[in-house]
CSV table of C-alpha atoms in Angstrom, one decimal:
chain,number,residue,atom,x,y,z
U,349,UNK,CA,3.7,4.7,-28.8
U,350,UNK,CA,2.1,7.1,-26.4
U,351,UNK,CA,4.5,9.9,-27.2
U,352,UNK,CA,7.0,10.6,-29.9
U,353,UNK,CA,10.1,10.3,-27.3
U,354,UNK,CA,13.2,11.9,-28.7
U,355,UNK,CA,16.1,9.7,-27.6
U,356,UNK,CA,18.6,12.8,-27.1
U,357,UNK,CA,15.9,14.6,-24.7
U,358,UNK,CA,15.2,11.2,-22.9
U,359,UNK,CA,18.8,10.8,-22.3
U,360,UNK,CA,19.5,14.4,-21.2
U,361,UNK,CA,16.7,14.4,-19.0
U,362,UNK,CA,18.4,11.5,-17.1
U,363,UNK,CA,21.4,13.6,-16.1
U,364,UNK,CA,19.0,16.3,-14.8
U,365,UNK,CA,18.5,14.7,-11.5
U,366,UNK,CA,20.8,15.7,-8.5
U,367,UNK,CA,22.9,13.1,-6.7
U,368,UNK,CA,21.5,10.3,-9.2
U,369,UNK,CA,23.7,8.2,-11.8
U,370,UNK,CA,20.9,6.5,-13.8
U,371,UNK,CA,22.1,3.3,-15.6
U,372,UNK,CA,22.3,4.4,-19.1
U,373,UNK,CA,23.6,2.5,-21.7
U,374,UNK,CA,26.7,4.8,-21.9
U,375,UNK,CA,27.4,3.8,-18.4
U,376,UNK,CA,26.5,0.1,-18.8
U,377,UNK,CA,29.1,-0.1,-21.6
U,378,UNK,CA,31.8,2.0,-19.5
U,379,UNK,CA,31.0,-0.5,-16.6
U,380,UNK,CA,30.8,-3.8,-18.2
U,381,UNK,CA,33.8,-5.6,-17.1
U,382,UNK,CA,33.3,-3.8,-13.5
U,383,UNK,CA,29.8,-5.2,-13.4
U,384,UNK,CA,30.7,-8.6,-14.6
U,385,UNK,CA,33.7,-9.0,-12.0
U,386,UNK,CA,31.2,-8.1,-9.3
U,387,UNK,CA,28.9,-10.6,-10.6
U,388,UNK,CA,31.7,-13.4,-10.3
U,389,UNK,CA,31.3,-12.9,-6.5
U,390,UNK,CA,28.0,-14.7,-6.8
U,391,UNK,CA,29.8,-18.0,-6.3
U,392,UNK,CA,31.1,-19.1,-3.1
U,393,UNK,CA,34.5,-20.4,-4.6
U,394,UNK,CA,35.2,-17.1,-6.3
U,395,UNK,CA,34.5,-15.3,-2.9
U,396,UNK,CA,37.1,-17.2,-1.2
U,397,UNK,CA,39.7,-16.4,-3.7
U,398,UNK,CA,38.6,-12.7,-3.8
U,399,UNK,CA,39.1,-12.5,0.0
U,400,UNK,CA,42.3,-14.2,0.1
U,401,UNK,CA,43.7,-11.6,-2.3
U,402,UNK,CA,41.8,-8.9,-3.9
U,403,UNK,CA,44.3,-7.2,-5.8
U,404,UNK,CA,45.4,-10.6,-7.6
U,405,UNK,CA,41.7,-11.6,-8.1
U,406,UNK,CA,41.0,-8.2,-9.9
U,407,UNK,CA,44.0,-8.9,-12.3
U,408,UNK,CA,41.8,-11.5,-14.1
U,409,UNK,CA,39.3,-8.6,-15.2
U,410,UNK,CA,39.7,-5.8,-17.7
U,411,UNK,CA,39.2,-3.0,-15.2
U,412,UNK,CA,40.6,0.3,-15.7
U,413,UNK,CA,43.2,1.4,-12.9
U,414,UNK,CA,40.6,4.0,-11.7
U,415,UNK,CA,37.9,1.2,-11.2
U,416,UNK,CA,40.4,-1.2,-9.5
U,417,UNK,CA,41.2,1.6,-7.3
U,418,UNK,CA,37.8,2.6,-6.4
U,419,UNK,CA,36.7,-1.1,-5.8
U,420,UNK,CA,39.7,-1.6,-3.5
U,421,UNK,CA,38.6,1.7,-1.6
U,422,UNK,CA,35.1,0.5,-1.7
U,423,UNK,CA,34.2,3.9,-3.1
U,424,UNK,CA,30.7,3.4,-4.3
U,425,UNK,CA,29.9,7.0,-5.6
U,426,UNK,CA,33.2,6.8,-7.7
U,427,UNK,CA,32.1,3.1,-8.8
U,428,UNK,CA,28.7,4.4,-10.1
U,429,UNK,CA,30.7,7.3,-12.0
U,430,UNK,CA,32.8,4.5,-13.6
U,431,UNK,CA,29.8,2.4,-14.8
U,432,UNK,CA,29.0,0.4,-11.7
U,433,UNK,CA,25.3,-0.4,-11.0
U,434,UNK,CA,24.0,-0.7,-7.5
U,435,UNK,CA,22.7,-4.4,-7.9
U,436,UNK,CA,25.9,-5.5,-9.2
U,437,UNK,CA,28.1,-3.7,-6.9
U,438,UNK,CA,26.0,-5.2,-4.0
U,439,UNK,CA,27.8,-8.4,-4.8
U,440,UNK,CA,30.9,-6.6,-3.4
U,441,UNK,CA,29.3,-5.3,-0.3
U,442,UNK,CA,27.4,-8.5,0.7
U,443,UNK,CA,30.6,-10.4,0.2
U,444,UNK,CA,32.1,-7.6,3.1
U,445,UNK,CA,29.2,-8.8,5.0
U,446,UNK,CA,27.4,-5.1,4.9
U,447,UNK,CA,23.5,-4.8,4.4
U,448,UNK,CA,22.1,-2.4,1.7
U,449,UNK,CA,21.4,0.5,4.4
U,450,UNK,CA,25.2,0.0,5.4
U,451,UNK,CA,26.7,0.3,2.0
U,452,UNK,CA,24.0,2.7,0.7
U,453,UNK,CA,24.7,5.1,3.6
U,454,UNK,CA,28.2,5.6,2.6
U,455,UNK,CA,27.4,7.2,-0.8
U,456,UNK,CA,25.1,9.9,1.1
U,457,UNK,CA,27.9,11.9,3.3
U,458,UNK,CA,26.5,11.0,6.7
U,459,UNK,CA,27.0,8.0,9.1
U,460,UNK,CA,24.8,4.9,9.0
U,461,UNK,CA,23.2,5.7,12.2
U,462,UNK,CA,22.4,9.3,10.9
U,463,UNK,CA,20.9,7.5,7.6
U,464,UNK,CA,19.0,5.3,9.5
U,465,UNK,CA,17.5,7.8,11.7
U,466,UNK,CA,16.7,9.7,8.3
U,467,UNK,CA,14.8,6.7,7.0
U,468,UNK,CA,13.0,5.8,10.3
U,469,UNK,CA,11.7,9.4,10.0
U,470,UNK,CA,10.2,9.2,6.9
U,471,UNK,CA,13.3,9.1,4.2
U,472,UNK,CA,14.7,11.8,2.3
U,473,UNK,CA,12.2,14.4,1.0
U,474,UNK,CA,12.1,14.9,-3.0
U,475,UNK,CA,11.9,18.6,-2.5
U,476,UNK,CA,14.9,20.4,-4.2
U,477,UNK,CA,16.2,17.0,-5.5
U,478,UNK,CA,14.0,16.6,-8.6
U,479,UNK,CA,16.0,18.5,-11.1
U,480,UNK,CA,19.1,20.4,-11.4
U,481,UNK,CA,18.2,22.7,-14.2
U,482,UNK,CA,14.9,23.6,-12.7
U,483,UNK,CA,16.0,23.6,-8.9
U,484,UNK,CA,13.0,22.1,-7.7
N,142,UNK,CA,-11.0,-22.0,-19.1
N,143,UNK,CA,-8.3,-20.2,-17.1
N,144,UNK,CA,-9.4,-17.0,-15.5
N,145,UNK,CA,-7.9,-14.0,-13.7
N,146,UNK,CA,-9.3,-13.5,-10.5
N,147,UNK,CA,-7.2,-11.2,-8.6
N,148,UNK,CA,-4.2,-8.9,-8.9
N,149,UNK,CA,-1.6,-8.0,-5.8
N,150,UNK,CA,0.9,-5.3,-6.1
N,151,UNK,CA,3.9,-5.7,-3.3
N,152,UNK,CA,7.3,-4.7,-2.8
N,153,UNK,CA,10.0,-7.2,-2.7
N,154,UNK,CA,12.8,-5.7,-0.4
N,155,UNK,CA,15.3,-8.3,0.2
N,156,UNK,CA,15.6,-7.4,3.9
N,157,UNK,CA,12.1,-8.7,4.3
N,158,UNK,CA,13.2,-12.3,3.2
N,159,UNK,CA,16.0,-12.0,5.8
N,160,UNK,CA,13.5,-10.8,8.6
N,161,UNK,CA,11.1,-13.5,7.8
N,162,UNK,CA,13.8,-16.2,7.6
N,163,UNK,CA,15.7,-15.2,10.9
N,164,UNK,CA,12.1,-15.0,12.8
N,165,UNK,CA,12.3,-11.2,13.1
N,166,UNK,CA,9.1,-10.5,11.2
N,167,UNK,CA,7.4,-9.6,14.3
N,168,UNK,CA,9.6,-7.2,16.1
N,169,UNK,CA,9.3,-3.7,16.5
N,170,UNK,CA,10.8,-2.7,13.3
N,171,UNK,CA,9.2,-5.6,10.9
N,172,UNK,CA,6.1,-6.0,12.9
N,173,UNK,CA,4.1,-3.3,11.5
N,174,UNK,CA,5.5,-4.3,7.7
N,175,UNK,CA,4.3,-7.9,8.0
N,176,UNK,CA,1.2,-7.0,10.0
N,177,UNK,CA,-0.1,-5.4,6.7
N,178,UNK,CA,0.1,-8.8,5.1
N,179,UNK,CA,-1.9,-10.7,7.5
N,180,UNK,CA,-5.2,-10.1,5.8
N,181,UNK,CA,-3.8,-11.0,2.7
N,182,UNK,CA,-2.3,-14.3,3.9
N,183,UNK,CA,-5.7,-15.2,5.5
N,184,UNK,CA,-7.5,-14.2,2.3
N,185,UNK,CA,-5.1,-16.3,0.0
N,186,UNK,CA,-6.3,-19.5,2.1
N,187,UNK,CA,-9.6,-19.3,0.6
N,188,UNK,CA,-8.6,-17.8,-2.8
N,189,UNK,CA,-6.7,-21.0,-3.4
N,190,UNK,CA,-5.0,-20.0,-6.4
N,191,UNK,CA,-3.7,-22.6,-9.0
N,192,UNK,CA,-1.1,-20.1,-10.8
N,193,UNK,CA,0.7,-17.0,-9.9
N,194,UNK,CA,1.8,-14.9,-12.8
N,195,UNK,CA,4.7,-13.3,-10.8
N,196,UNK,CA,6.1,-10.0,-12.5
N,197,UNK,CA,9.1,-9.2,-11.0
N,198,UNK,CA,12.9,-8.1,-11.8
N,199,UNK,CA,15.9,-9.9,-11.4
N,200,UNK,CA,18.9,-8.2,-9.4
N,201,UNK,CA,21.9,-9.5,-11.1
N,202,UNK,CA,21.2,-13.0,-10.1
N,203,UNK,CA,19.9,-15.1,-13.3
N,204,UNK,CA,21.0,-12.3,-15.6
N,205,UNK,CA,24.0,-10.6,-15.9
N,206,UNK,CA,25.1,-8.0,-18.4
N,207,UNK,CA,25.7,-10.5,-21.0
N,208,UNK,CA,22.1,-10.6,-22.0
N,209,UNK,CA,19.5,-8.3,-21.4
N,210,UNK,CA,15.9,-9.3,-22.0
N,211,UNK,CA,13.2,-6.5,-21.7
N,212,UNK,CA,10.5,-9.0,-21.0
N,213,UNK,CA,11.2,-12.9,-20.3
N,214,UNK,CA,9.0,-15.6,-19.3
N,215,UNK,CA,9.7,-18.6,-17.4
N,216,UNK,CA,8.6,-21.8,-19.3
N,217,UNK,CA,10.3,-24.3,-17.1
N,218,UNK,CA,8.8,-26.6,-14.6
N,219,UNK,CA,11.3,-25.9,-11.8
N,220,UNK,CA,13.3,-22.9,-10.2
N,221,UNK,CA,15.7,-22.9,-7.3
N,222,UNK,CA,16.4,-20.0,-5.1
N,223,UNK,CA,19.3,-18.2,-6.3
N,224,UNK,CA,22.4,-17.6,-4.1
N,225,UNK,CA,22.7,-13.8,-4.0
N,226,UNK,CA,26.1,-13.7,-2.5
N,227,UNK,CA,25.1,-14.9,1.0
N,228,UNK,CA,23.9,-18.4,-0.1
N,229,UNK,CA,20.3,-19.4,-1.3
N,230,UNK,CA,17.3,-18.5,1.1
N,231,UNK,CA,16.1,-21.4,2.6
N,232,UNK,CA,12.7,-21.5,1.1
N,233,UNK,CA,10.7,-23.9,-0.9
N,234,UNK,CA,11.7,-24.6,-4.7
N,235,UNK,CA,9.3,-22.9,-7.0
N,236,UNK,CA,7.5,-24.9,-9.5
N,237,UNK,CA,6.4,-23.5,-12.7
N,238,UNK,CA,3.4,-24.3,-14.8
N,239,UNK,CA,5.0,-24.9,-18.1
N,240,UNK,CA,1.9,-25.7,-20.1
N,241,UNK,CA,0.3,-22.4,-19.3
N,242,UNK,CA,3.6,-20.5,-19.5
N,243,UNK,CA,4.2,-21.8,-23.2
N,244,UNK,CA,0.7,-21.0,-24.0
N,245,UNK,CA,1.3,-17.6,-22.6
N,246,UNK,CA,4.5,-17.2,-24.4
N,247,UNK,CA,3.1,-18.1,-27.8
N,248,UNK,CA,-0.1,-15.9,-27.6
N,249,UNK,CA,2.1,-13.0,-26.6
N,250,UNK,CA,4.7,-13.5,-29.6
N,251,UNK,CA,1.5,-13.9,-31.9
N,252,UNK,CA,0.0,-10.6,-30.3
N,253,UNK,CA,3.3,-8.9,-31.1
N,254,UNK,CA,5.0,-8.9,-27.8
N,255,UNK,CA,8.5,-10.5,-28.6
N,256,UNK,CA,9.3,-12.5,-25.5
N,257,UNK,CA,12.5,-14.0,-24.3
N,258,UNK,CA,11.7,-17.6,-23.1
N,259,UNK,CA,13.4,-18.9,-20.2
N,260,UNK,CA,14.0,-22.6,-19.6
N,261,UNK,CA,16.5,-22.5,-16.7
N,262,UNK,CA,17.2,-20.0,-14.2
N,263,UNK,CA,17.3,-19.4,-10.5
N,264,UNK,CA,15.1,-17.0,-9.0
N,265,UNK,CA,16.1,-14.4,-6.5
N,266,UNK,CA,14.3,-12.2,-3.9
N,267,UNK,CA,12.4,-10.4,-6.2
N,268,UNK,CA,10.2,-13.5,-6.8
N,269,UNK,CA,10.5,-15.3,-3.3
N,270,UNK,CA,9.9,-12.5,-1.2
N,271,UNK,CA,6.5,-11.7,-2.3
N,272,UNK,CA,5.7,-15.6,-2.0
N,273,UNK,CA,6.9,-15.2,1.4
N,274,UNK,CA,4.8,-12.2,2.3
N,275,UNK,CA,1.7,-13.8,1.0
N,276,UNK,CA,2.0,-17.5,2.0
N,277,UNK,CA,4.3,-17.3,5.1
N,278,UNK,CA,6.5,-20.1,6.3
N,279,UNK,CA,5.5,-23.0,4.3
N,280,UNK,CA,6.8,-26.5,3.3
N,281,UNK,CA,5.8,-25.9,-0.3
N,282,UNK,CA,4.5,-23.0,-2.3
N,283,UNK,CA,0.7,-23.6,-2.5
N,284,UNK,CA,0.6,-22.9,-6.2
N,285,UNK,CA,2.5,-23.0,-9.1
N,286,UNK,CA,4.3,-19.9,-10.7
N,287,UNK,CA,5.0,-18.3,-14.0
N,288,UNK,CA,7.9,-16.1,-13.6
N,289,UNK,CA,7.8,-12.8,-15.6
N,290,UNK,CA,11.1,-10.9,-15.6
N,291,UNK,CA,11.2,-7.2,-16.6
N,292,UNK,CA,14.4,-5.5,-17.3
N,293,UNK,CA,14.2,-2.1,-15.0
N,294,UNK,CA,18.3,-1.9,-14.3
N,295,UNK,CA,19.8,-1.0,-17.7
N,296,UNK,CA,18.0,2.0,-19.4
N,297,UNK,CA,15.6,2.4,-21.0
N,298,UNK,CA,13.3,-0.1,-19.5
N,299,UNK,CA,9.8,-0.6,-21.0
N,300,UNK,CA,7.5,2.2,-21.1
N,301,UNK,CA,4.4,2.1,-18.5
N,302,UNK,CA,2.1,2.1,-21.5
N,303,UNK,CA,4.0,-0.8,-23.0
N,304,UNK,CA,3.9,-2.6,-19.6
N,305,UNK,CA,0.0,-2.2,-19.0
N,306,UNK,CA,-0.4,-3.3,-22.8
N,307,UNK,CA,1.3,-6.4,-21.8
N,308,UNK,CA,-0.8,-7.0,-19.0
N,309,UNK,CA,-3.9,-6.6,-21.5
N,310,UNK,CA,-2.3,-9.4,-23.8
N,311,UNK,CA,-1.3,-11.5,-20.5
N,312,UNK,CA,-5.1,-11.5,-19.8
N,313,UNK,CA,-6.1,-12.3,-23.6
N,314,UNK,CA,-3.7,-15.4,-23.3
N,315,UNK,CA,-5.0,-16.5,-20.0
N,316,UNK,CA,-8.5,-16.3,-21.3
N,317,UNK,CA,-7.6,-18.4,-24.3
N,318,UNK,CA,-6.2,-21.6,-22.0
N,319,UNK,CA,-8.6,-24.4,-22.0
N,320,UNK,CA,-8.0,-25.9,-18.6
N,321,UNK,CA,-10.1,-24.3,-15.7
N,322,UNK,CA,-7.4,-22.7,-13.8
N,323,UNK,CA,-7.5,-19.9,-11.1
N,324,UNK,CA,-5.0,-17.5,-12.0
N,325,UNK,CA,-3.7,-14.3,-10.3
N,326,UNK,CA,-1.2,-11.7,-11.6
N,327,UNK,CA,1.3,-9.9,-9.1
N,328,UNK,CA,3.2,-7.0,-9.7
N,329,UNK,CA,6.2,-6.6,-7.6
N,330,UNK,CA,8.7,-3.8,-6.6
N,331,UNK,CA,8.7,-0.3,-5.5
N,332,UNK,CA,7.6,1.8,-4.1
N,333,UNK,CA,9.9,4.7,-3.9
N,334,UNK,CA,13.5,4.2,-3.2
N,335,UNK,CA,16.8,5.3,-4.4
N,336,UNK,CA,19.7,2.9,-3.4
N,337,UNK,CA,22.4,4.9,-4.8
N,338,UNK,CA,24.6,8.3,-4.9
N,339,UNK,CA,24.1,11.2,-2.4
N,340,UNK,CA,20.2,11.1,-3.1
N,341,UNK,CA,19.8,7.7,-1.6
N,342,UNK,CA,16.9,7.0,0.9
N,343,UNK,CA,14.5,9.2,-0.9
N,344,UNK,CA,10.8,8.5,-0.2
N,345,UNK,CA,7.6,10.1,-1.6
N,346,UNK,CA,4.7,9.1,0.5
N,347,UNK,CA,2.3,11.5,-1.2
N,348,UNK,CA,3.3,10.1,-4.9
N,349,UNK,CA,3.3,6.5,-4.0
N,350,UNK,CA,-0.3,6.8,-2.4
N,351,UNK,CA,-1.6,8.8,-5.5
N,352,UNK,CA,-0.1,5.8,-7.5
N,353,UNK,CA,-1.8,3.1,-5.3
N,354,UNK,CA,-5.0,5.4,-5.9
N,355,UNK,CA,-4.4,5.3,-9.5
N,356,UNK,CA,-4.4,1.3,-9.5
N,357,UNK,CA,-8.2,1.1,-8.3
N,358,UNK,CA,-11.3,1.9,-10.1
N,359,UNK,CA,-11.7,2.7,-14.0
N,360,UNK,CA,-8.7,5.3,-14.7
N,361,UNK,CA,-5.9,4.1,-16.9
N,362,UNK,CA,-3.8,7.4,-16.4
N,363,UNK,CA,-1.1,5.7,-14.8
N,364,UNK,CA,0.0,4.1,-17.9
N,365,UNK,CA,0.9,7.6,-19.4
N,366,UNK,CA,3.5,8.4,-16.6
N,367,UNK,CA,7.0,9.0,-18.2
N,368,UNK,CA,10.2,7.2,-16.8
N,369,UNK,CA,11.5,10.7,-15.6
N,370,UNK,CA,8.6,11.3,-13.3
N,371,UNK,CA,9.3,8.0,-11.4
N,372,UNK,CA,12.9,8.8,-11.2
N,373,UNK,CA,12.4,12.4,-10.1
N,374,UNK,CA,9.7,11.6,-7.8
N,375,UNK,CA,10.3,8.0,-6.4
N,376,UNK,CA,14.0,7.5,-6.6
N,377,UNK,CA,16.1,5.6,-9.2
N,378,UNK,CA,14.8,2.3,-8.0
N,379,UNK,CA,11.0,3.5,-7.8
N,380,UNK,CA,11.0,2.7,-11.7
N,381,UNK,CA,10.4,-0.8,-10.6
N,382,UNK,CA,6.6,0.4,-10.1
N,383,UNK,CA,6.1,0.1,-14.1
N,384,UNK,CA,5.9,-4.1,-13.1
N,385,UNK,CA,2.7,-2.9,-11.2
N,386,UNK,CA,1.5,-1.7,-14.5
N,387,UNK,CA,1.5,-5.2,-16.0
N,388,UNK,CA,-0.7,-6.4,-13.2
N,389,UNK,CA,-3.2,-3.7,-13.5
N,390,UNK,CA,-3.5,-4.0,-17.3
N,391,UNK,CA,-4.3,-7.7,-16.9
N,392,UNK,CA,-7.3,-6.9,-14.6
N,393,UNK,CA,-9.4,-5.3,-17.3
N,394,UNK,CA,-11.2,-2.0,-17.4
N,395,UNK,CA,-12.2,-1.7,-13.4
N,396,UNK,CA,-10.7,-2.8,-10.2
N,397,UNK,CA,-12.0,-3.1,-6.7
N,398,UNK,CA,-9.4,-2.6,-3.7
N,399,UNK,CA,-9.7,-5.4,-1.2
N,400,UNK,CA,-6.9,-4.6,1.1
N,401,UNK,CA,-4.2,-1.7,1.1
N,402,UNK,CA,-1.0,-1.2,3.1
N,403,UNK,CA,1.5,1.5,3.1
N,404,UNK,CA,4.8,1.5,5.6
N,405,UNK,CA,7.9,3.7,5.6
N,406,UNK,CA,10.6,2.3,6.1
N,407,UNK,CA,11.8,-0.8,5.1
N,408,UNK,CA,15.8,-0.7,4.9
N,409,UNK,CA,15.7,2.0,2.3
N,410,UNK,CA,12.5,1.5,0.9
N,411,UNK,CA,8.9,2.3,0.9
N,412,UNK,CA,6.7,-0.8,1.3
N,413,UNK,CA,3.5,-0.8,-0.6
N,414,UNK,CA,1.0,-3.5,-1.0
N,415,UNK,CA,-2.5,-3.7,-2.6
N,416,UNK,CA,-5.0,-6.5,-3.3
N,417,UNK,CA,-7.4,-5.9,-6.3
N,418,UNK,CA,-10.4,-7.9,-7.6
N,419,UNK,CA,-10.8,-7.3,-11.4
N,420,UNK,CA,-14.1,-6.4,-13.1
N,421,UNK,CA,-13.5,-8.2,-16.1
N,422,UNK,CA,-16.4,-9.8,-17.2
N,423,UNK,CA,-15.6,-13.1,-15.2
N,424,UNK,CA,-18.5,-12.4,-12.8
N,425,UNK,CA,-16.3,-11.9,-9.9
N,426,UNK,CA,-17.8,-10.6,-6.7
N,427,UNK,CA,-17.3,-6.7,-7.2
N,428,UNK,CA,-19.0,-5.9,-3.8
N,429,UNK,CA,-17.1,-4.6,-0.8
N,430,UNK,CA,-18.1,-7.1,1.3
N,431,UNK,CA,-14.8,-9.0,1.0
N,432,UNK,CA,-12.7,-6.2,1.6
N,433,UNK,CA,-10.6,-5.3,4.6
N,434,UNK,CA,-11.3,-2.0,6.2
N,435,UNK,CA,-7.8,-1.0,5.4
N,436,UNK,CA,-8.5,-0.9,1.8
N,437,UNK,CA,-10.5,2.2,2.1
N,438,UNK,CA,-8.0,4.4,3.6
N,439,UNK,CA,-4.2,5.1,3.4
């Protein structure tokens, strides 16, 4: 080992980044069924069933009511809070025909056009967004 | 004897595969990205590698949340492109080198790296996009591929130091394989990007270029970067860059840059690409003669 990493300090740091939900074990456990549901949309027959009746499809999965509502609303920030991981959630927005830029922009509070303009101008600066605690 | 003759680093943004497959790779948006790979495509035609050890991460394609291997090596003969939600990419199937892969897997386990062995899986854009970037549109990939999948999705992923050490162990394993094989190691993913939350779209050009600098030459300081620095400086998905350190670790003490490319943006991501020659006692040409001018500047 290169350093004696203390797991409590390590995990606390991961929560110190503004506007970011790191996919920790706690989130992975909370979102297990949510992510597995999203994963099921990898199969075309499941996508067809999902598109035909989203609410009925969700009944087959052990999701909380909060998770179900956020899935139906495509509220990706809330889905991250409820244990979703973006690579799994991408199966939902891919099924909707959305690109990563289109779906990701919905989490940032600006329109997709404004988001794309920001990316074309070099992306979002990390200045002021590195640490909540240190405000840098 | 098998020998490692080069290392390549490259982003593996899925949109690059889409752009290529739809013939948009020379348009105004994608042209500057793909142009940075032209040198490498020509160079690969003369290098003629037999096998690529391709370090990448699966993006909820072959692996779901049921099983999360930290390091997994593909020991099969044949892998199909994955259906990632919009049908599989229309690219050639990937053929493994099972003899070399099993040799590496056994050697790594005896070297105290507890690998997961994969016999069957589909491979997603993390693996097929780099092949497209380096080889273009082909009827068959010109070499065999040993997939090496790393968990960089569920925390904690392996440390940068562990990745570098794994690369060193891969180099030892390759050197003890009796067949005469020209082997390249590719590290993929990165560079700065964040695909989630209000901070999405983060790009850190300065940090990315310092990271590229650090892969060149003798220093091994990159292996000591903690996870939190990748996250703070390069976005939540920038952590993929630890996979580049497996490639760098496999190249030995010193490297020479042959080609370098950096571009912002591609979708939500900064594109980085580096071709390295290892000074690893294999008597490779370590003069700058083969390098592209772009290797010398950002």
